[in-house]
mmCIF file of C-alpha atoms and ligand atoms in Angstrom:
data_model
loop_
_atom_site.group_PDB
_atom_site.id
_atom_site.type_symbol
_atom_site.label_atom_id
_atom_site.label_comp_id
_atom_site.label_asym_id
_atom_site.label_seq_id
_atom_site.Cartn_x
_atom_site.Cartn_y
_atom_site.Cartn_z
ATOM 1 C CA UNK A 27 -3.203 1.494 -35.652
ATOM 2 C CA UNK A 28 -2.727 -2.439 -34.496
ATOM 3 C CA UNK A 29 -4.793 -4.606 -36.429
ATOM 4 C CA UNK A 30 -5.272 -8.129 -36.179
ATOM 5 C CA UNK A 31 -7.022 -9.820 -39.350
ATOM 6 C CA UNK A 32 -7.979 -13.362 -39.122
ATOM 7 C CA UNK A 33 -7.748 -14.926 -41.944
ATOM 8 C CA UNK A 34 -5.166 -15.506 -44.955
ATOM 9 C CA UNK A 35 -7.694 -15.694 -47.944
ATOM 10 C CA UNK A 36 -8.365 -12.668 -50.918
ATOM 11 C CA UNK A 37 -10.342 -10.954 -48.019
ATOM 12 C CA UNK A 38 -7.491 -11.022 -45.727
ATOM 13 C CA UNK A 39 -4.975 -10.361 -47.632
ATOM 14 C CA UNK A 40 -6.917 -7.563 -49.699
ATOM 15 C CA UNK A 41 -7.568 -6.032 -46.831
ATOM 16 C CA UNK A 42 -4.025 -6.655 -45.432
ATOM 17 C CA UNK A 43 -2.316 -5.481 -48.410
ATOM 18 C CA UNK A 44 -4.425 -1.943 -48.090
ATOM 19 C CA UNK A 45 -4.117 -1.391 -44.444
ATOM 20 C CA UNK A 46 -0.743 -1.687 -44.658
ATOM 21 C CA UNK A 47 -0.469 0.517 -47.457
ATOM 22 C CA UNK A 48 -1.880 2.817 -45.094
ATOM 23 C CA UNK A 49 0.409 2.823 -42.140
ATOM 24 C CA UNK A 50 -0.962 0.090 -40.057
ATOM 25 C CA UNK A 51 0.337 -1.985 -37.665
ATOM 26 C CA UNK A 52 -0.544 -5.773 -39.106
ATOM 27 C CA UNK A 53 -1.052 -9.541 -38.247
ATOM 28 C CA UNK A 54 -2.429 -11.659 -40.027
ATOM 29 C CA UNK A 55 -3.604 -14.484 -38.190
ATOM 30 C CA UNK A 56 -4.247 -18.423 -39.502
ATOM 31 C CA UNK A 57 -4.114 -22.157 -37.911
ATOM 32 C CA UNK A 58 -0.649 -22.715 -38.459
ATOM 33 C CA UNK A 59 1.788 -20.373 -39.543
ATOM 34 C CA UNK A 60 4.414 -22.751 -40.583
ATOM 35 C CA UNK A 61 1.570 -24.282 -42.858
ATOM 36 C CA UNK A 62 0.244 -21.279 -44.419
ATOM 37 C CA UNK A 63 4.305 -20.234 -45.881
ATOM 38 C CA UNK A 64 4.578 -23.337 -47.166
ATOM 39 C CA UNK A 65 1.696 -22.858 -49.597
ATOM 40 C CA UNK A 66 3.159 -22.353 -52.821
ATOM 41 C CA UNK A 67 0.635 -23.419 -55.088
ATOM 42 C CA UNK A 68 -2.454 -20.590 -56.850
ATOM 43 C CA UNK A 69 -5.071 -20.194 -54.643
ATOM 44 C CA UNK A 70 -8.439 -22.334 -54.887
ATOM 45 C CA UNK A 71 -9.979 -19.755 -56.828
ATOM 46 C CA UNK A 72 -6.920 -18.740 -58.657
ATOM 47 C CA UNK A 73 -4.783 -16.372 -57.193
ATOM 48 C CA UNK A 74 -1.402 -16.467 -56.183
ATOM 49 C CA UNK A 75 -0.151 -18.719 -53.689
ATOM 50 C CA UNK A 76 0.335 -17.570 -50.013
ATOM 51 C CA UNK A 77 3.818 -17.353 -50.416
ATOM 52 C CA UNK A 78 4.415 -15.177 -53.199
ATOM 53 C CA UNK A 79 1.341 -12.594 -52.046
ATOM 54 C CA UNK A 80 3.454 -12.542 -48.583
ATOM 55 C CA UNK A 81 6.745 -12.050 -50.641
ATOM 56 C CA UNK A 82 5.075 -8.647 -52.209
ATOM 57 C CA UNK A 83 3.202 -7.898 -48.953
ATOM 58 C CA UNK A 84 6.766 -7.860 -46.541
ATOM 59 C CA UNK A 85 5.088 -6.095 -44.061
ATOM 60 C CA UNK A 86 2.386 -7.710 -42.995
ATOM 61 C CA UNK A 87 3.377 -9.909 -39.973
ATOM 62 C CA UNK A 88 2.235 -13.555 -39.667
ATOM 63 C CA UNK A 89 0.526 -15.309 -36.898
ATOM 64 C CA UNK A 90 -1.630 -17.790 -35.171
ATOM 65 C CA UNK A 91 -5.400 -16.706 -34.762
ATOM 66 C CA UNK A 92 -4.648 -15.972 -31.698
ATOM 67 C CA UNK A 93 -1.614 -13.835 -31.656
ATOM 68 C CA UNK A 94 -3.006 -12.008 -34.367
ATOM 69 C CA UNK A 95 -6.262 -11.158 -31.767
ATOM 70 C CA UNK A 96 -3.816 -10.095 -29.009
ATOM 71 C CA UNK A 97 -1.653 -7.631 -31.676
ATOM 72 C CA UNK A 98 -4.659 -5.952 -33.118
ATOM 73 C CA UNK A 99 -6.385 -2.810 -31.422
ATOM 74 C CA UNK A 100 -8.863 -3.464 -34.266
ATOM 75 C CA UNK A 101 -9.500 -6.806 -35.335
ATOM 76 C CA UNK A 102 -11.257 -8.348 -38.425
ATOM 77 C CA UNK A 103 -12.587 -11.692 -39.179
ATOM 78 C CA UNK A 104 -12.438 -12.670 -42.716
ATOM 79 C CA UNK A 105 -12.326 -17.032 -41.994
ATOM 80 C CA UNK A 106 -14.567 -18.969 -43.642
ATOM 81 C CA UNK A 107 -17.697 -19.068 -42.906
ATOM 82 C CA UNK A 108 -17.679 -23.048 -41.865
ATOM 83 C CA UNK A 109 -14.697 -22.203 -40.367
ATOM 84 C CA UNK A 110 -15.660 -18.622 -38.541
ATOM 85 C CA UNK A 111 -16.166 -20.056 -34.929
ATOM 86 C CA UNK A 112 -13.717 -22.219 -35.032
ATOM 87 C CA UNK A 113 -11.143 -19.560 -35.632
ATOM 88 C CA UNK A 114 -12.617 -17.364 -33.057
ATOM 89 C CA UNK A 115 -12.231 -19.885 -30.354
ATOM 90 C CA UNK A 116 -8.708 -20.542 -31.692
ATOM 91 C CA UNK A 117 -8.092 -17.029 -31.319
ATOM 92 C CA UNK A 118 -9.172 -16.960 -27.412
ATOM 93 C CA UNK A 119 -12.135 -15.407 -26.071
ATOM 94 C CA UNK A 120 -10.217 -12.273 -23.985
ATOM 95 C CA UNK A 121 -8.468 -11.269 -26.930
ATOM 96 C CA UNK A 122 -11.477 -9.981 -27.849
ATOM 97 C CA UNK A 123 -12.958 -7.751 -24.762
ATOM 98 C CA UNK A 124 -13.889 -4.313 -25.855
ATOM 99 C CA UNK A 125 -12.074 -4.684 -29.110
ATOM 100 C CA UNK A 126 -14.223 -3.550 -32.691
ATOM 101 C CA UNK A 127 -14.311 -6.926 -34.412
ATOM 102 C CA UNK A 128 -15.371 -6.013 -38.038
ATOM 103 C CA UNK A 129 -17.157 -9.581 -39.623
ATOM 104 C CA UNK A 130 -16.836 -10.119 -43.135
ATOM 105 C CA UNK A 131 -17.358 -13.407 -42.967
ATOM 106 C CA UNK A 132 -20.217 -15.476 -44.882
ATOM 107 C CA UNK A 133 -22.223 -18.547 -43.988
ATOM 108 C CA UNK A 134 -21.526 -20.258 -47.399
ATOM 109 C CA UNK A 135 -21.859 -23.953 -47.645
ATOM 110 C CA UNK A 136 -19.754 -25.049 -50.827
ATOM 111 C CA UNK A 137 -19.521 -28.655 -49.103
ATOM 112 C CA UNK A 138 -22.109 -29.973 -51.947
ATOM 113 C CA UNK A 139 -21.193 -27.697 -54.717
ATOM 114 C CA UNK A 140 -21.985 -24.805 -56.601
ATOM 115 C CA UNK A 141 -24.354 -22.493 -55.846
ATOM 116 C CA UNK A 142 -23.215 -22.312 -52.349
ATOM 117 C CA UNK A 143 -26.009 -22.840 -49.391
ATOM 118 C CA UNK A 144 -26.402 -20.990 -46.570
ATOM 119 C CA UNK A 145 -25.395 -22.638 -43.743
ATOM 120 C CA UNK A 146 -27.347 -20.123 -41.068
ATOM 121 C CA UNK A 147 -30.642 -17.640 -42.603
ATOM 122 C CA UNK A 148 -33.913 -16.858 -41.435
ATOM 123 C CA UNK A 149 -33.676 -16.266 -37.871
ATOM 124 C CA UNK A 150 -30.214 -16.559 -37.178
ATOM 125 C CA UNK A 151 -27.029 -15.195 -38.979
ATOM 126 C CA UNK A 152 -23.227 -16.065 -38.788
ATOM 127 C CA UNK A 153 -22.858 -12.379 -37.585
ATOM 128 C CA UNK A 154 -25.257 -12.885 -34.757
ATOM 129 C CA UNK A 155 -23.322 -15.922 -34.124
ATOM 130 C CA UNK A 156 -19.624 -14.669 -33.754
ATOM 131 C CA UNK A 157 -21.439 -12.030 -31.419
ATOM 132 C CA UNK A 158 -23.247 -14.849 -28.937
ATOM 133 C CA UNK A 159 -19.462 -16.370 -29.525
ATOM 134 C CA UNK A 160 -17.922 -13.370 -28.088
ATOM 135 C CA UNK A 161 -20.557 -11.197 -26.013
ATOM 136 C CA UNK A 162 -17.324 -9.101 -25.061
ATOM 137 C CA UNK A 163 -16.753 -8.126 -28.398
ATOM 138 C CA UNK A 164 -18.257 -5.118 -30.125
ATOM 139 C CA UNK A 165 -18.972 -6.851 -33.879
ATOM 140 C CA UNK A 166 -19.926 -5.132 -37.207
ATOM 141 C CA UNK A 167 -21.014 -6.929 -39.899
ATOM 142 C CA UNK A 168 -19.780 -5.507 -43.046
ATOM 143 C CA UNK A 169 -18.391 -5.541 -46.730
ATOM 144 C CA UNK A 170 -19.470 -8.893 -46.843
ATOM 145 C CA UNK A 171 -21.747 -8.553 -49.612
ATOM 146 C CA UNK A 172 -19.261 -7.511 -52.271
ATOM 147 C CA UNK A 173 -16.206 -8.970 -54.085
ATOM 148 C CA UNK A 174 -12.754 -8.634 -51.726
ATOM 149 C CA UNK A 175 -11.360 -5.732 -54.615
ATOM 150 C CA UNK A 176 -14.224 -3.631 -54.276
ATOM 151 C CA UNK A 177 -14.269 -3.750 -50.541
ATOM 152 C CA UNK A 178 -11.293 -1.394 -50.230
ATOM 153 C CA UNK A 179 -11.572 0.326 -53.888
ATOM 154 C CA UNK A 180 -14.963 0.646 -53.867
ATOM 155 C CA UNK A 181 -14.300 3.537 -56.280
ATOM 156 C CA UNK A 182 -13.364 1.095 -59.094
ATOM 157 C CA UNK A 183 -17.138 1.062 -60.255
ATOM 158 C CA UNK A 184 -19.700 3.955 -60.717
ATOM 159 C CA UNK A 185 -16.650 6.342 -58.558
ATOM 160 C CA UNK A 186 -17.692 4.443 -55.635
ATOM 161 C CA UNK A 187 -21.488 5.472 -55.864
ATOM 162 C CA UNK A 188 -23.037 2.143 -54.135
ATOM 163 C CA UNK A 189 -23.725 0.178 -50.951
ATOM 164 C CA UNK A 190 -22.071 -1.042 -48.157
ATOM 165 C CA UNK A 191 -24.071 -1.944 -45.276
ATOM 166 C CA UNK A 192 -23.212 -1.987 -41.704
ATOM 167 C CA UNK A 193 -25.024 -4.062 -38.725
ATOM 168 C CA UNK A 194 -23.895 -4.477 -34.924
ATOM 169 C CA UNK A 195 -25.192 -3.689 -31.570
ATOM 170 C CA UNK A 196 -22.666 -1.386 -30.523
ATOM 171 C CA UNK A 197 -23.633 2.105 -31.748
ATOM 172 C CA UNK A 198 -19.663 3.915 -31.261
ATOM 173 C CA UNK A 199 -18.651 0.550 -32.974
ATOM 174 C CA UNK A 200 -20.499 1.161 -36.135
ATOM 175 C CA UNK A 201 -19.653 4.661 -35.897
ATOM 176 C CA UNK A 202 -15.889 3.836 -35.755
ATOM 177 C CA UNK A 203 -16.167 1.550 -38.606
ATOM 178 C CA UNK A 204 -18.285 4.090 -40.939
ATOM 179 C CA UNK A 205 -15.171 6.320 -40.453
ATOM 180 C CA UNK A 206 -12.543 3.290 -41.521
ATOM 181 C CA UNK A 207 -15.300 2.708 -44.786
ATOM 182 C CA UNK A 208 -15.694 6.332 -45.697
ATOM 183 C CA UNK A 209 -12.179 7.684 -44.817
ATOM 184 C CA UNK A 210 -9.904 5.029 -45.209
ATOM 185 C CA UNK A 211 -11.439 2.763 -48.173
ATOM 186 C CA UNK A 212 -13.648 5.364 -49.950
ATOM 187 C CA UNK A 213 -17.310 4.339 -49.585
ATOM 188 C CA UNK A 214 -19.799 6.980 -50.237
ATOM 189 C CA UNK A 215 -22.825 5.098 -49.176
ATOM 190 C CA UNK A 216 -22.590 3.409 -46.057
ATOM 191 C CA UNK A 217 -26.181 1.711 -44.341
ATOM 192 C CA UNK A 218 -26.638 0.978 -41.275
ATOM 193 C CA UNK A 219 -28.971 -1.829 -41.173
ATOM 194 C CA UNK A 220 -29.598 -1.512 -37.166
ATOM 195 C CA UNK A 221 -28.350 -4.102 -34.705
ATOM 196 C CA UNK A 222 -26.746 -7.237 -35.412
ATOM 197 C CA UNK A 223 -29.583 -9.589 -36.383
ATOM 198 C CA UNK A 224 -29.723 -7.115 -39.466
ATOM 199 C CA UNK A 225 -26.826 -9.329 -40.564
ATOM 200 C CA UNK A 226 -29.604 -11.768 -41.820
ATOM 201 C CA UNK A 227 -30.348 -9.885 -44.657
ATOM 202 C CA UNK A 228 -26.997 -8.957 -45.297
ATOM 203 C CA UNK A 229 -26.160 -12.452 -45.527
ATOM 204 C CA UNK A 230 -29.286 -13.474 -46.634
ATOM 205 C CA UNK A 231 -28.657 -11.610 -50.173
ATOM 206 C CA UNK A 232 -25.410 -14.057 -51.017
ATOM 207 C CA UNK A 233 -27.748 -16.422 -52.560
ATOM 208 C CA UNK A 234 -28.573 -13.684 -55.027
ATOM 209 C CA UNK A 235 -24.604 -11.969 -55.150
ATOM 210 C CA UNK A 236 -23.828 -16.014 -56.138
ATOM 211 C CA UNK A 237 -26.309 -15.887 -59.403
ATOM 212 C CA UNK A 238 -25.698 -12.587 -60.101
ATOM 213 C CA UNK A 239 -22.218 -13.170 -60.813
ATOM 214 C CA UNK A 240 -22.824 -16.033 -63.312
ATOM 215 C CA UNK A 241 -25.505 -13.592 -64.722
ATOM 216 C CA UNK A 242 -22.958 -11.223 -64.849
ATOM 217 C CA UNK A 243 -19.898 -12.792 -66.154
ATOM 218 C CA UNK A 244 -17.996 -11.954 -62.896
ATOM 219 C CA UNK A 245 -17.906 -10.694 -59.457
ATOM 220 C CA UNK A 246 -16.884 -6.889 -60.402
ATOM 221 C CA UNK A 247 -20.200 -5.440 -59.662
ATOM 222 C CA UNK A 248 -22.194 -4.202 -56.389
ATOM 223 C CA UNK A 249 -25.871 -3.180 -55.098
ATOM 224 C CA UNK A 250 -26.461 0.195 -55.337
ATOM 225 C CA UNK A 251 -29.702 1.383 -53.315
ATOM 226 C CA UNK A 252 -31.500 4.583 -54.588
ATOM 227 C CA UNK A 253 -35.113 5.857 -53.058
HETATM 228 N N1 NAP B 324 -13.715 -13.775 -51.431
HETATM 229 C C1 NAP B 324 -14.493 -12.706 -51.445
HETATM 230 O O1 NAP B 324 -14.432 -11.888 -52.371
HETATM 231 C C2 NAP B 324 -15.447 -12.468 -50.305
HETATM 232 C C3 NAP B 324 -16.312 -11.371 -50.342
HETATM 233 C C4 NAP B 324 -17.146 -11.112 -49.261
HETATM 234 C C5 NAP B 324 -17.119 -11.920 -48.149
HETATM 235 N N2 NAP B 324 -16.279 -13.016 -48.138
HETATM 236 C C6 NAP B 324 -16.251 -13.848 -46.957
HETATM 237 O O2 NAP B 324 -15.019 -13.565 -46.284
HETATM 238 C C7 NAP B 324 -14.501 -14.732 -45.670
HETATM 239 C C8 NAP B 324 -13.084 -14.993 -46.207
HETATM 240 O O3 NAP B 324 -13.163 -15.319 -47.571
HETATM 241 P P1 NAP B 324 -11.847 -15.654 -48.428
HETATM 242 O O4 NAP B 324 -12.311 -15.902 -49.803
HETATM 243 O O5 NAP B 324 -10.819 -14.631 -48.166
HETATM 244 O O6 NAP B 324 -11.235 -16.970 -47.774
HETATM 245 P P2 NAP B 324 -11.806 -18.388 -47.320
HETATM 246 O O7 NAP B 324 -11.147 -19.412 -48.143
HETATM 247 O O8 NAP B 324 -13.304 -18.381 -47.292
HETATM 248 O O9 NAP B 324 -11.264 -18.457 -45.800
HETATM 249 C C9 NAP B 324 -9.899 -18.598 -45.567
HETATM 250 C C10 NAP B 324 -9.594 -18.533 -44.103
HETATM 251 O O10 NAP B 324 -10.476 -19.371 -43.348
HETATM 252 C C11 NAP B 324 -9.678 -20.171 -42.457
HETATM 253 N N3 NAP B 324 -10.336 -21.461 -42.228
HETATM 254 C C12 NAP B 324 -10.826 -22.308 -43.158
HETATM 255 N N4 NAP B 324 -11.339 -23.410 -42.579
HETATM 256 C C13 NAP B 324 -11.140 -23.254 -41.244
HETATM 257 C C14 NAP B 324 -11.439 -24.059 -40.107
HETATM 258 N N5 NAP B 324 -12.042 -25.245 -40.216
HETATM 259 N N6 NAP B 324 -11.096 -23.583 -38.900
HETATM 260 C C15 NAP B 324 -10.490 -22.375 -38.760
HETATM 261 N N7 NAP B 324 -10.180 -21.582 -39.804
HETATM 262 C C16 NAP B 324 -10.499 -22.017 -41.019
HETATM 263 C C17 NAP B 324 -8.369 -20.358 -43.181
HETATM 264 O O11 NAP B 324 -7.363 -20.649 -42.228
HETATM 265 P P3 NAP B 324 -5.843 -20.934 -42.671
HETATM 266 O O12 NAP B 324 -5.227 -19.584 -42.837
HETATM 267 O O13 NAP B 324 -5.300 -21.696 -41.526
HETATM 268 O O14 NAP B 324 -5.911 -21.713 -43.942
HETATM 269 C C18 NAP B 324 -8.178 -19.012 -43.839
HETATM 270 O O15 NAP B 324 -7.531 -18.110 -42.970
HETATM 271 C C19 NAP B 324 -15.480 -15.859 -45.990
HETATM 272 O O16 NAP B 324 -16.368 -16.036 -44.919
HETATM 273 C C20 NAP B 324 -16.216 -15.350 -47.223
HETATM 274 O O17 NAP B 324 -17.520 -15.884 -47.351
HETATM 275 C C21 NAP B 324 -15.465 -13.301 -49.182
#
């Protein structure tokens, strides 16, 4: 399939690096391409630079935000979350008619530190947001409330026995995407939340995700929901 991720961080290029392991069709989209090959120094939080992830990762094709958009069939936003709707506008607005646009982004504040803030709760969400953005669109918020490894290895812990929730307005949508979780990444148990304002609470438990890490020595663990 043509997939357009937005977004050259550890999400995107996890997620990259997977899909194309699987046969797809990539572009990975960012501001300026020229920009983002030049990087050659670790990652902020300490990875390898852009250069020598994209020198093991041959495959996936580089882009603006917006060519990446137009490429992908499916499309994925894993920006920033300061950055989200920026990107999305960069991208252009049609690029996004009728499309799936899976949302993993986060509305983390970092601008005054650690712990993060959030810089949308309550009775909004960033997911709600990229969906006013682009009413054309058919987003699902989801896998943003686990580290980028997990998201597509999710049977790395417990044999892949825990959560990953799903929200969005667009019932075939979130169908589409449980298939991609379940079949393509391995989740086992998959939520649906209900429509897109459930991304609230999805983003809403980052505050917690942020102190359970320190708690927890690192990010290699995930919620598990039993009844
Ligand atoms: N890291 C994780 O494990 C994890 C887990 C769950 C959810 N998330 C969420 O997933 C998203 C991606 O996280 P990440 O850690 O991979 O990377 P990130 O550093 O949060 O985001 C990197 C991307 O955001 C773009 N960006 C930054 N500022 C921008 C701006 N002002 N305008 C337009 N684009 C901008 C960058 O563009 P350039 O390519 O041009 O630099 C880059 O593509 C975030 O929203 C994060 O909260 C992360």
């Amino acid at each position: 399939m043509k997939i357009g991720i937005l977004g050259t961080g550890l999400v995107g290029r996890t997620l990259a690096g997977k899909l194309a392991s699987l046969g797809h069709d990539l572009v990975m989209g960012t501001r300026e391409v020229a920009a983002l090959t030049a990087r050659r120094e670790p990652s902020p939080r300490g990875g390898q630079s852009f250069a020598d992830w994209h020198g093991q990762n041959q495959k996936v094709k580089l882009g603006t935000f917006a060519e990446a958009a137009a490429h992908g069939e499916l499309l994925i936003n894993a920006t920033s979350g300061s950055g989200a709707l920026s990107a999305l506008r960069m991208a252009g607005e049609k690029n996004f008619d009728g499309k799936v646009l899976i949302d993993v982004s986060n509305p983390l504040d970092f601008s005054h530190g650690m712990p993060p803030t959030l810089l949308v709760s309550n009775t909004d969400s960033l997911g709600e947001q990229v969906q006013r953005a682009l009413p054309r669109a058919r987003v699902v918020k989801t896998l943003n409330t686990m580290n980028a490894i997990l998201m597509v290895e999710p049977r790395q812990l417990a044999d892949g026995d825990h959560a990953v929730f799903v929200s969005g307005n667009d019932v075939a949508a979130k169908k589409q995407v449980t298939e991609i979780l379940t079949g393509w990444f391995g989740w086992k148990q998959v939520i649906d939340l209900g429509d897109i304002s459930t991304a609230r609470g999805a983003e809403m438990i980052l505050p917690l995700w942020v102190r359970l890490m320190g708690a927890l020595g690192g990010p290699r663990f995930n919620f598990k929901i039993v009844q």
